[in-house]
XYZ file of C-alpha atoms in Angstrom:
226
model
C 40.110 122.248 103.804
C 42.573 119.495 102.876
C 44.273 118.455 99.561
C 40.692 117.762 97.014
C 39.214 119.973 98.643
C 40.159 123.416 98.345
C 38.609 125.932 96.971
C 40.157 127.733 93.936
C 41.497 130.727 95.105
C 43.127 128.820 97.301
C 44.839 126.474 95.222
C 45.949 129.135 92.731
C 47.680 130.719 95.804
C 49.642 127.794 96.509
C 49.906 127.477 93.380
C 52.298 130.764 93.267
C 55.268 128.907 95.546
C 58.183 128.025 95.068
C 58.945 125.219 96.842
C 62.440 124.886 95.787
C 62.565 128.556 97.225
C 60.024 128.535 100.029
C 58.487 131.216 98.400
C 56.286 133.258 96.292
C 58.018 133.679 92.906
C 56.727 134.621 89.085
C 53.513 135.701 89.918
C 53.669 140.280 90.405
C 49.272 139.381 89.943
C 48.352 137.159 91.999
C 45.520 138.847 93.461
C 44.262 139.340 90.026
C 44.204 135.483 89.491
C 43.093 134.672 92.669
C 39.437 136.817 92.363
C 39.564 135.408 89.254
C 39.394 131.639 90.807
C 37.187 132.928 93.307
C 34.802 134.311 90.320
C 34.871 131.188 88.565
C 34.604 128.278 91.724
C 30.903 131.430 92.297
C 30.219 131.159 88.843
C 30.406 126.940 88.842
C 28.214 126.836 91.924
C 25.267 129.090 91.256
C 25.821 132.135 92.877
C 27.085 134.326 89.930
C 25.886 134.468 86.585
C 26.664 136.647 83.880
C 23.684 139.401 82.252
C 24.157 141.913 80.211
C 28.253 141.049 80.438
C 27.311 141.911 84.027
C 28.331 139.765 86.853
C 25.025 139.049 88.511
C 24.617 136.885 91.981
C 21.697 135.431 92.988
C 20.830 137.043 96.401
C 21.658 135.363 99.052
C 23.567 132.488 97.991
C 26.106 131.182 99.745
C 29.179 128.196 100.231
C 29.942 127.782 103.331
C 33.771 129.032 102.398
C 35.253 132.114 104.114
C 36.386 134.278 101.191
C 33.995 133.154 98.891
C 31.605 133.679 100.613
C 32.572 137.072 101.530
C 33.320 138.318 98.193
C 29.591 137.310 97.455
C 28.608 139.254 99.961
C 30.974 142.046 98.423
C 28.863 142.164 95.236
C 25.430 141.558 96.316
C 26.268 145.388 98.642
C 28.177 147.111 95.551
C 26.908 148.799 92.095
C 27.004 146.410 89.216
C 30.366 145.303 87.514
C 31.629 143.379 84.928
C 34.217 141.265 85.565
C 36.589 143.656 84.227
C 35.462 145.936 87.404
C 35.391 142.842 89.377
C 38.948 141.780 88.804
C 40.562 144.436 89.744
C 38.075 146.023 92.696
C 39.741 145.278 96.439
C 40.695 142.019 94.409
C 43.975 142.254 97.678
C 41.037 142.067 99.688
C 39.692 138.297 98.615
C 43.967 137.380 98.558
C 44.462 138.361 101.865
C 41.071 136.387 103.355
C 42.504 133.582 101.035
C 45.411 133.408 102.521
C 44.014 134.032 106.100
C 41.804 130.392 105.635
C 45.931 128.613 105.401
C 47.278 130.155 107.628
C 44.642 128.293 110.274
C 44.735 125.565 108.198
C 48.017 124.324 108.448
C 49.146 125.000 104.876
C 51.075 128.914 105.323
C 52.909 129.571 109.399
C 53.132 133.030 110.097
C 56.251 134.773 110.945
C 56.832 137.701 112.686
C 59.969 140.005 111.560
C 61.599 143.244 111.555
C 62.332 145.789 108.503
C 65.378 147.186 108.349
C 65.285 145.830 112.341
C 62.544 148.801 113.261
C 59.221 147.993 111.656
C 57.092 145.121 112.413
C 56.911 143.051 109.948
C 55.095 139.279 108.903
C 56.307 137.243 106.394
C 54.346 133.864 105.924
C 56.197 129.868 104.982
C 54.767 127.505 103.087
C 54.485 124.339 106.184
C 52.219 122.167 104.315
C 55.207 121.314 100.470
C 54.598 118.110 99.865
C 51.012 119.199 99.957
C 52.147 122.557 97.937
C 54.004 119.723 94.969
C 51.220 117.489 94.563
C 48.985 120.777 93.117
C 52.349 121.487 91.233
C 51.843 118.078 89.669
C 48.590 117.339 88.836
C 48.037 120.925 87.861
C 51.205 120.485 85.680
C 49.289 117.384 83.858
C 46.109 118.445 83.568
C 47.583 121.186 81.342
C 50.039 118.779 79.972
C 47.110 116.522 78.211
C 47.806 113.913 80.771
C 44.437 113.307 80.333
C 41.314 114.087 77.830
C 39.239 117.154 78.662
C 36.546 116.081 78.544
C 38.262 114.071 81.635
C 39.383 116.682 83.263
C 37.610 118.182 86.386
C 35.316 121.429 85.415
C 36.337 123.262 88.560
C 40.668 121.849 87.351
C 40.223 122.960 84.185
C 39.058 126.670 85.568
C 42.289 126.617 87.774
C 44.116 126.038 85.092
C 42.929 128.768 82.470
C 43.109 131.377 85.464
C 47.026 129.917 85.960
C 47.973 130.320 82.305
C 46.023 133.843 81.509
C 46.619 134.929 85.096
C 50.412 134.052 84.870
C 51.555 131.615 87.078
C 55.643 131.154 86.403
C 55.554 128.841 89.028
C 52.669 126.135 86.482
C 52.673 127.815 82.737
C 55.786 130.045 81.613
C 55.556 132.087 78.546
C 56.770 128.877 76.456
C 54.121 126.809 78.098
C 51.215 129.059 77.439
C 52.577 129.328 73.571
C 52.882 125.203 73.072
C 48.971 124.605 74.738
C 47.558 127.191 73.799
C 45.127 125.220 72.205
C 44.437 123.075 75.104
C 44.198 126.279 77.090
C 40.866 127.725 75.097
C 40.538 123.704 75.214
C 40.345 124.118 79.110
C 38.398 127.173 79.727
C 35.063 126.016 77.399
C 35.945 122.637 79.137
C 35.677 124.817 82.597
C 31.728 125.719 81.569
C 30.950 122.322 81.483
C 27.058 121.443 79.158
C 26.114 124.353 80.332
C 26.776 126.998 77.381
C 26.134 129.959 79.565
C 28.523 128.553 81.951
C 30.848 128.186 78.911
C 30.344 131.765 77.919
C 30.746 133.177 81.504
C 34.889 131.148 81.548
C 35.280 132.647 77.716
C 34.207 135.850 79.167
C 36.442 136.003 82.687
C 39.650 134.721 80.441
C 39.259 137.762 78.312
C 38.796 140.289 81.745
C 41.749 138.627 83.274
C 43.929 138.662 79.616
C 43.527 142.755 80.297
C 43.711 142.859 83.729
C 46.251 141.325 83.453
C 48.299 143.181 81.299
C 46.974 145.856 82.098
C 48.895 145.425 85.547
C 52.248 145.229 83.328
C 51.588 148.591 81.768
C 52.303 150.120 84.385
C 54.486 148.432 85.501
C 56.655 149.140 82.284
C 55.474 152.692 82.638
C 56.429 153.090 86.586
C 52.905 153.499 87.515
C 53.038 149.884 89.544
C 50.624 147.491 89.958
């Protein structure tokens, strides 16, 4: 796992880091954005497809990426769910798996400490700040229209779609979402490439992510957590 070959969910995880403050900021629903990235990549790789709005796996198909394959296996072994269902079902497991990968490959480091001086706690620190700054710059270039949408790689289009819809504010502010609304629509379509079926998957996944984010925000606003 090195820059340029990072999985989509791993790149989303890193994009949430504020490199100046050395921590994740403005991403209260990062687990949803990361799970959306994993679902998008599995669909782009042909491991998942959609049948009557139900996420359907290609039995036995794998990618070689441990976090992605763990999700593919979970989907195989579970009852059928929609995109919305798979965004929320055990989604923090994908977040943890991606974080462990990034530690193993030197993007993050683990720091041990104690809460209130008593309880053991594990914290994570950004190790490769320069790499993450490059990821930020690349994602912003895609969002801001530095190249025609037709020339944006499909995985980069999916990355920005998930970052924008998942409200990763290190990359896409609320103002940006309004200003670049048409661009984000076009990137969502681009994420599906030339396949009408995959384009429909990306649009439905985006709608499901927006719905999941809205529900999480509503739960926090009402004091129900999220």
